[in-house]
Amino acid sequence: VQLVESGGGSVQAGGSLRLSCTASGFSLSGDCMGWFRQSPGKQREGIATIGIDGTTTYANSVKGRFTISKDNAKNSLYLQMSSLKPEESAMYYCAAQRVCTLCSGIACLGRIRYWGRGTQVTVSS
């Protein structure tokens, strides 16, 4: 089982990036999938989830600017990010979740089936 993120990079404040997460070894169509981020010294926070039926949930901090989506045929998950802010510089991770709710830090214990290794996003001012 593997989740591999891609699409990270450096962007100026106000810019956009699209992250991808490709799954292998399992079908993400049967799982709730989520995006998380973690910056140095901070806990890993859930920012978006998408359920088996396509229902989406967003953290207030990204609502209206980020869009989570998936392509079951490609076994891939995406995160379209716009109006990025410098404080959103972080490592971004995708995950297959047992429980389809946002969680952060220790609250995620037992809720995540698989983690990706992450992709770095750097937003400059």
Tab-separated table of N, CA and C in Angstrom:
chain	number	residue	atom	x	y	z
A	1	VAL	N	0.847	-1.194	0.000
A	1	VAL	CA	0.000	0.000	0.000
A	1	VAL	C	0.881	1.241	0.000
A	2	GLN	N	0.526	2.181	-0.856
A	2	GLN	CA	1.344	3.392	-0.947
A	2	GLN	C	0.487	4.576	-1.371
A	3	LEU	N	0.789	5.725	-0.779
A	3	LEU	CA	0.221	6.999	-1.194
A	3	LEU	C	1.381	7.912	-1.531
A	4	VAL	N	1.373	8.456	-2.730
A	4	VAL	CA	2.479	9.308	-3.157
A	4	VAL	C	1.942	10.664	-3.580
A	5	GLU	N	2.362	11.698	-2.846
A	5	GLU	CA	1.950	13.059	-3.159
A	5	GLU	C	2.909	13.696	-4.157
A	6	SER	N	2.388	14.627	-4.913
A	6	SER	CA	3.202	15.407	-5.842
A	6	SER	C	2.520	16.757	-6.070
A	7	GLY	N	3.255	17.663	-6.709
A	7	GLY	CA	2.680	18.952	-7.054
A	7	GLY	C	3.077	20.093	-6.147
A	8	GLY	N	3.798	19.774	-5.078
A	8	GLY	CA	4.250	20.840	-4.205
A	8	GLY	C	5.319	21.684	-4.878
A	9	GLY	N	5.653	22.778	-4.235
A	9	GLY	CA	6.678	23.657	-4.776
A	9	GLY	C	6.615	25.013	-4.126
A	10	SER	N	7.247	25.980	-4.770
A	10	SER	CA	7.281	27.339	-4.253
A	10	SER	C	6.355	28.228	-5.070
A	11	VAL	N	5.639	29.072	-4.368
A	11	VAL	CA	4.694	29.967	-5.029
A	11	VAL	C	4.640	31.259	-4.240
A	12	GLN	N	4.316	32.334	-4.904
A	12	GLN	CA	4.164	33.609	-4.209
A	12	GLN	C	2.793	33.689	-3.555
A	13	ALA	N	2.707	34.509	-2.523
A	13	ALA	CA	1.438	34.730	-1.843
A	13	ALA	C	0.374	35.145	-2.861
A	14	GLY	N	-0.804	34.558	-2.704
A	14	GLY	CA	-1.876	34.821	-3.640
A	14	GLY	C	-1.922	33.853	-4.805
A	15	GLY	N	-0.885	33.036	-4.921
A	15	GLY	CA	-0.804	32.097	-6.024
A	15	GLY	C	-1.577	30.814	-5.778
A	16	SER	N	-1.468	29.910	-6.734
A	16	SER	CA	-2.204	28.651	-6.690
A	16	SER	C	-1.278	27.465	-6.932
A	17	LEU	N	-1.671	26.338	-6.388
A	17	LEU	CA	-0.995	25.064	-6.625
A	17	LEU	C	-2.034	23.964	-6.627
A	18	ARG	N	-1.747	22.904	-7.363
A	18	ARG	CA	-2.595	21.728	-7.346
A	18	ARG	C	-1.771	20.536	-6.910
A	19	LEU	N	-2.155	19.953	-5.790
A	19	LEU	CA	-1.483	18.766	-5.282
A	19	LEU	C	-2.201	17.518	-5.767
A	20	SER	N	-1.413	16.480	-5.989
A	20	SER	CA	-1.966	15.189	-6.377
A	20	SER	C	-1.490	14.119	-5.403
A	21	CYS	N	-2.274	13.082	-5.277
A	21	CYS	CA	-1.923	11.941	-4.425
A	21	CYS	C	-2.381	10.684	-5.151
A	22	THR	N	-1.438	9.852	-5.516
A	22	THR	CA	-1.761	8.630	-6.237
A	22	THR	C	-1.659	7.438	-5.299
A	23	ALA	N	-2.707	6.633	-5.288
A	23	ALA	CA	-2.752	5.468	-4.410
A	23	ALA	C	-2.396	4.208	-5.179
A	24	SER	N	-1.730	3.297	-4.495
A	24	SER	CA	-1.464	1.973	-5.052
A	24	SER	C	-1.629	0.948	-3.939
A	25	GLY	N	-2.053	-0.234	-4.316
A	25	GLY	CA	-2.235	-1.291	-3.333
A	25	GLY	C	-3.611	-1.321	-2.705
A	26	PHE	N	-4.401	-0.317	-2.964
A	26	PHE	CA	-5.784	-0.305	-2.496
A	26	PHE	C	-6.544	0.693	-3.380
A	27	SER	N	-7.864	0.596	-3.330
A	27	SER	CA	-8.697	1.493	-4.117
A	27	SER	C	-9.237	2.606	-3.238
A	28	LEU	N	-8.885	3.845	-3.582
A	28	LEU	CA	-9.347	4.942	-2.739
A	28	LEU	C	-10.837	5.202	-2.887
A	29	SER	N	-11.464	4.562	-3.853
A	29	SER	CA	-12.917	4.732	-4.010
A	29	SER	C	-13.679	4.157	-2.822
A	30	GLY	N	-13.032	3.276	-2.086
A	30	GLY	CA	-13.677	2.657	-0.941
A	30	GLY	C	-13.302	3.275	0.390
A	31	ASP	N	-12.595	4.391	0.337
A	31	ASP	CA	-12.120	5.039	1.553
A	31	ASP	C	-12.479	6.516	1.572
A	32	CYS	N	-12.642	7.021	2.768
A	32	CYS	CA	-12.619	8.459	2.942
A	32	CYS	C	-11.174	8.895	2.781
A	33	MET	N	-10.940	9.972	2.064
A	33	MET	CA	-9.591	10.474	1.848
A	33	MET	C	-9.471	11.898	2.381
A	34	GLY	N	-8.289	12.222	2.839
A	34	GLY	CA	-8.105	13.550	3.408
A	34	GLY	C	-6.755	14.151	3.075
A	35	TRP	N	-6.690	15.473	3.207
A	35	TRP	CA	-5.435	16.221	3.099
A	35	TRP	C	-5.130	16.849	4.457
A	36	PHE	N	-3.863	16.777	4.816
A	36	PHE	CA	-3.365	17.335	6.061
A	36	PHE	C	-2.148	18.191	5.744
A	37	ARG	N	-1.786	19.038	6.692
A	37	ARG	CA	-0.544	19.791	6.554
A	37	ARG	C	0.112	19.957	7.916
A	38	GLN	N	1.424	20.112	7.861
A	38	GLN	CA	2.186	20.276	9.097
A	38	GLN	C	3.380	21.169	8.826
A	39	SER	N	3.482	22.220	9.616
A	39	SER	CA	4.644	23.098	9.541
A	39	SER	C	5.485	22.857	10.780
A	40	PRO	N	6.762	23.236	10.739
A	40	PRO	CA	7.675	22.956	11.858
A	40	PRO	C	7.142	23.493	13.189
A	41	GLY	N	7.159	22.631	14.191
A	41	GLY	CA	6.735	23.029	15.520
A	41	GLY	C	5.241	23.000	15.752
A	42	LYS	N	4.492	22.633	14.726
A	42	LYS	CA	3.033	22.596	14.860
A	42	LYS	C	2.519	21.179	14.640
A	43	GLN	N	1.331	20.906	15.149
A	43	GLN	CA	0.757	19.588	14.951
A	43	GLN	C	0.219	19.461	13.532
A	44	ARG	N	0.103	18.227	13.120
A	44	ARG	CA	-0.458	17.957	11.807
A	44	ARG	C	-1.959	18.211	11.855
A	45	GLU	N	-2.445	19.012	10.930
A	45	GLU	CA	-3.857	19.391	10.943
A	45	GLU	C	-4.566	18.928	9.683
A	46	GLY	N	-5.761	18.428	9.880
A	46	GLY	CA	-6.589	18.062	8.753
A	46	GLY	C	-7.220	19.294	8.148
A	47	ILE	N	-7.182	19.401	6.818
A	47	ILE	CA	-7.737	20.578	6.165
A	47	ILE	C	-8.878	20.259	5.213
A	48	ALA	N	-8.972	19.032	4.760
A	48	ALA	CA	-10.065	18.679	3.848
A	48	ALA	C	-10.250	17.173	3.823
A	49	THR	N	-11.504	16.755	3.696
A	49	THR	CA	-11.815	15.343	3.513
A	49	THR	C	-12.821	15.208	2.375
A	50	ILE	N	-12.799	14.026	1.764
A	50	ILE	CA	-13.810	13.692	0.765
A	50	ILE	C	-14.268	12.264	1.015
A	51	GLY	N	-15.558	12.093	1.165
A	51	GLY	CA	-16.108	10.800	1.490
A	51	GLY	C	-16.268	9.909	0.272
A	52	ILE	N	-16.674	8.682	0.551
A	52	ILE	CA	-16.895	7.704	-0.520
A	52	ILE	C	-17.924	8.234	-1.506
A	53	ASP	N	-18.905	8.970	-0.988
A	53	ASP	CA	-19.966	9.500	-1.854
A	53	ASP	C	-19.626	10.865	-2.433
A	54	GLY	N	-18.406	11.333	-2.180
A	54	GLY	CA	-17.985	12.617	-2.721
A	54	GLY	C	-18.274	13.810	-1.837
A	55	THR	N	-18.876	13.566	-0.688
A	55	THR	CA	-19.144	14.666	0.243
A	55	THR	C	-17.826	15.232	0.757
A	56	THR	N	-17.725	16.555	0.758
A	56	THR	CA	-16.478	17.199	1.167
A	56	THR	C	-16.653	17.997	2.456
A	57	THR	N	-15.563	18.105	3.190
A	57	THR	CA	-15.513	18.904	4.413
A	57	THR	C	-14.210	19.679	4.403
A	58	TYR	N	-14.259	20.927	4.863
A	58	TYR	CA	-13.067	21.769	4.867
A	58	TYR	C	-12.875	22.431	6.229
A	59	ALA	N	-11.622	22.610	6.581
A	59	ALA	CA	-11.317	23.443	7.737
A	59	ALA	C	-11.695	24.881	7.409
A	60	ASN	N	-12.103	25.620	8.419
A	60	ASN	CA	-12.513	27.011	8.184
A	60	ASN	C	-11.398	27.832	7.548
A	61	SER	N	-10.169	27.487	7.898
A	61	SER	CA	-9.030	28.260	7.403
A	61	SER	C	-8.838	28.158	5.896
A	62	VAL	N	-9.374	27.124	5.268
A	62	VAL	CA	-9.164	26.938	3.827
A	62	VAL	C	-10.465	26.986	3.023
A	63	LYS	N	-11.583	27.048	3.720
A	63	LYS	CA	-12.882	27.008	3.058
A	63	LYS	C	-12.995	28.153	2.060
A	64	GLY	N	-13.434	27.835	0.858
A	64	GLY	CA	-13.589	28.833	-0.181
A	64	GLY	C	-12.348	29.055	-1.026
A	65	ARG	N	-11.205	28.540	-0.566
A	65	ARG	CA	-9.956	28.701	-1.319
A	65	ARG	C	-9.379	27.374	-1.801
A	66	PHE	N	-9.637	26.306	-1.065
A	66	PHE	CA	-9.116	24.987	-1.419
A	66	PHE	C	-10.272	24.104	-1.860
A	67	THR	N	-9.975	23.199	-2.800
A	67	THR	CA	-10.974	22.239	-3.268
A	67	THR	C	-10.358	20.852	-3.318
A	68	ILE	N	-10.984	19.923	-2.622
A	68	ILE	CA	-10.543	18.533	-2.647
A	68	ILE	C	-11.395	17.782	-3.665
A	69	SER	N	-10.756	16.892	-4.412
A	69	SER	CA	-11.486	16.093	-5.394
A	69	SER	C	-10.752	14.778	-5.580
A	70	LYS	N	-11.406	13.850	-6.253
A	70	LYS	CA	-10.755	12.573	-6.515
A	70	LYS	C	-11.211	12.038	-7.858
A	71	ASP	N	-10.373	11.206	-8.429
A	71	ASP	CA	-10.677	10.517	-9.677
A	71	ASP	C	-10.507	9.033	-9.401
A	72	ASN	N	-11.614	8.359	-9.198
A	72	ASN	CA	-11.537	6.938	-8.842
A	72	ASN	C	-10.895	6.115	-9.957
A	73	ALA	N	-11.123	6.499	-11.194
A	73	ALA	CA	-10.553	5.750	-12.319
A	73	ALA	C	-9.023	5.820	-12.307
A	74	LYS	N	-8.500	6.960	-11.857
A	74	LYS	CA	-7.039	7.131	-11.784
A	74	LYS	C	-6.503	6.795	-10.400
A	75	ASN	N	-7.420	6.433	-9.488
A	75	ASN	CA	-7.022	6.129	-8.110
A	75	ASN	C	-6.211	7.277	-7.512
A	76	SER	N	-6.692	8.473	-7.746
A	76	SER	CA	-5.950	9.668	-7.355
A	76	SER	C	-6.832	10.679	-6.641
A	77	LEU	N	-6.183	11.399	-5.750
A	77	LEU	CA	-6.789	12.452	-4.947
A	77	LEU	C	-6.102	13.759	-5.288
A	78	TYR	N	-6.866	14.854	-5.220
A	78	TYR	CA	-6.296	16.151	-5.581
A	78	TYR	C	-6.663	17.213	-4.546
A	79	LEU	N	-5.843	18.253	-4.496
A	79	LEU	CA	-6.161	19.425	-3.689
A	79	LEU	C	-5.776	20.656	-4.494
A	80	GLN	N	-6.781	21.387	-4.938
A	80	GLN	CA	-6.554	22.639	-5.638
A	80	GLN	C	-6.524	23.752	-4.610
A	81	MET	N	-5.410	24.466	-4.558
A	81	MET	CA	-5.232	25.516	-3.559
A	81	MET	C	-5.066	26.859	-4.264
A	82	SER	N	-5.801	27.850	-3.808
A	82	SER	CA	-5.685	29.180	-4.387
A	82	SER	C	-5.581	30.216	-3.277
A	83	SER	N	-5.200	31.421	-3.659
A	83	SER	CA	-5.022	32.518	-2.697
A	83	SER	C	-4.160	32.082	-1.526
A	84	LEU	N	-3.064	31.438	-1.831
A	84	LEU	CA	-2.198	30.893	-0.788
A	84	LEU	C	-1.533	31.994	0.028
A	85	LYS	N	-1.319	31.695	1.302
A	85	LYS	CA	-0.738	32.644	2.242
A	85	LYS	C	0.602	32.114	2.736
A	86	PRO	N	1.523	33.001	3.108
A	86	PRO	CA	2.830	32.534	3.602
A	86	PRO	C	2.722	31.575	4.784
A	87	GLU	N	1.743	31.804	5.655
A	87	GLU	CA	1.608	30.938	6.828
A	87	GLU	C	1.104	29.540	6.472
A	88	GLU	N	0.767	29.327	5.210
A	88	GLU	CA	0.348	28.000	4.767
A	88	GLU	C	1.510	27.175	4.213
A	89	SER	N	2.692	27.710	4.333
A	89	SER	CA	3.874	26.926	3.988
A	89	SER	C	3.963	25.741	4.942
A	90	ALA	N	4.045	24.550	4.391
A	90	ALA	CA	4.023	23.341	5.219
A	90	ALA	C	4.283	22.128	4.348
A	91	MET	N	4.454	21.004	5.009
A	91	MET	CA	4.439	19.726	4.318
A	91	MET	C	2.973	19.295	4.238
A	92	TYR	N	2.543	18.939	3.050
A	92	TYR	CA	1.166	18.519	2.839
A	92	TYR	C	1.118	17.006	2.612
A	93	TYR	N	0.201	16.357	3.331
A	93	TYR	CA	0.077	14.907	3.293
A	93	TYR	C	-1.325	14.500	2.876
A	94	CYS	N	-1.415	13.406	2.138
A	94	CYS	CA	-2.722	12.803	1.920
A	94	CYS	C	-2.823	11.571	2.814
A	95	ALA	N	-4.052	11.166	3.072
A	95	ALA	CA	-4.277	10.037	3.957
A	95	ALA	C	-5.585	9.344	3.618
A	96	ALA	N	-5.599	8.051	3.852
A	96	ALA	CA	-6.840	7.282	3.812
A	96	ALA	C	-7.328	7.186	5.253
A	97	GLN	N	-8.572	7.564	5.456
A	97	GLN	CA	-9.079	7.690	6.815
A	97	GLN	C	-10.130	6.637	7.148
A	98	ARG	N	-10.094	6.183	8.379
A	98	ARG	CA	-11.126	5.272	8.881
A	98	ARG	C	-12.385	6.040	9.252
A	99	VAL	N	-12.183	7.240	9.738
A	99	VAL	CA	-13.294	8.092	10.167
A	99	VAL	C	-13.271	9.340	9.315
A	100	CYS	N	-14.389	9.646	8.679
A	100	CYS	CA	-14.404	10.726	7.692
A	100	CYS	C	-14.758	12.064	8.326
A	101	THR	N	-13.899	12.480	9.255
A	101	THR	CA	-14.032	13.792	9.861
A	101	THR	C	-12.658	14.433	9.932
A	102	LEU	N	-12.635	15.750	10.012
A	102	LEU	CA	-11.371	16.451	10.157
A	102	LEU	C	-10.800	16.151	11.540
A	103	CYS	N	-9.500	16.018	11.600
A	103	CYS	CA	-8.848	15.827	12.884
A	103	CYS	C	-7.464	16.439	12.817
A	104	SER	N	-6.907	16.682	13.999
A	104	SER	CA	-5.564	17.244	14.065
A	104	SER	C	-4.807	16.630	15.217
A	105	GLY	N	-3.523	16.495	15.022
A	105	GLY	CA	-2.658	16.017	16.083
A	105	GLY	C	-3.069	14.678	16.660
A	106	ILE	N	-3.057	14.612	17.977
A	106	ILE	CA	-3.328	13.360	18.669
A	106	ILE	C	-4.757	12.873	18.435
A	107	ALA	N	-5.646	13.775	18.074
A	107	ALA	CA	-7.028	13.383	17.805
A	107	ALA	C	-7.145	12.477	16.591
A	108	CYS	N	-6.087	12.433	15.787
A	108	CYS	CA	-6.123	11.585	14.588
A	108	CYS	C	-5.718	10.147	14.888
A	109	LEU	N	-5.246	9.890	16.100
A	109	LEU	CA	-4.813	8.533	16.432
A	109	LEU	C	-5.954	7.551	16.218
A	110	GLY	N	-5.656	6.480	15.499
A	110	GLY	CA	-6.657	5.461	15.235
A	110	GLY	C	-7.607	5.787	14.105
A	111	ARG	N	-7.526	7.006	13.570
A	111	ARG	CA	-8.461	7.408	12.515
A	111	ARG	C	-7.870	7.295	11.112
A	112	ILE	N	-6.565	7.098	11.018
A	112	ILE	CA	-5.888	7.091	9.730
A	112	ILE	C	-5.442	5.687	9.376
A	113	ARG	N	-5.824	5.245	8.174
A	113	ARG	CA	-5.369	3.932	7.710
A	113	ARG	C	-3.967	4.031	7.113
A	114	TYR	N	-3.792	4.972	6.206
A	114	TYR	CA	-2.501	5.118	5.532
A	114	TYR	C	-2.154	6.592	5.382
A	115	TRP	N	-0.862	6.873	5.502
A	115	TRP	CA	-0.317	8.202	5.258
A	115	TRP	C	0.574	8.189	4.033
A	116	GLY	N	0.573	9.298	3.301
A	116	GLY	CA	1.600	9.510	2.306
A	116	GLY	C	2.828	10.115	2.960
A	117	ARG	N	3.877	10.323	2.184
A	117	ARG	CA	5.121	10.871	2.740
A	117	ARG	C	5.166	12.384	2.693
A	118	GLY	N	4.279	12.973	1.953
A	118	GLY	CA	4.171	14.420	1.941
A	118	GLY	C	4.843	15.098	0.767
A	119	THR	N	4.403	16.315	0.500
A	119	THR	CA	5.013	17.176	-0.506
A	119	THR	C	5.075	18.585	0.066
A	120	GLN	N	6.200	19.233	-0.113
A	120	GLN	CA	6.437	20.531	0.499
A	120	GLN	C	5.822	21.659	-0.317
A	121	VAL	N	5.132	22.528	0.385
A	121	VAL	CA	4.592	23.750	-0.225
A	121	VAL	C	5.210	24.945	0.494
A	122	THR	N	5.791	25.835	-0.260
A	122	THR	CA	6.395	27.039	0.306
A	122	THR	C	5.769	28.258	-0.354
A	123	VAL	N	5.199	29.126	0.469
A	123	VAL	CA	4.540	30.327	-0.030
A	123	VAL	C	5.348	31.534	0.437
A	124	SER	N	5.845	32.285	-0.509
A	124	SER	CA	6.666	33.449	-0.170
A	124	SER	C	5.844	34.733	-0.247
A	125	SER	N	6.227	35.684	0.604
A	125	SER	CA	5.479	36.954	0.654
A	125	SER	C	6.036	37.967	-0.329
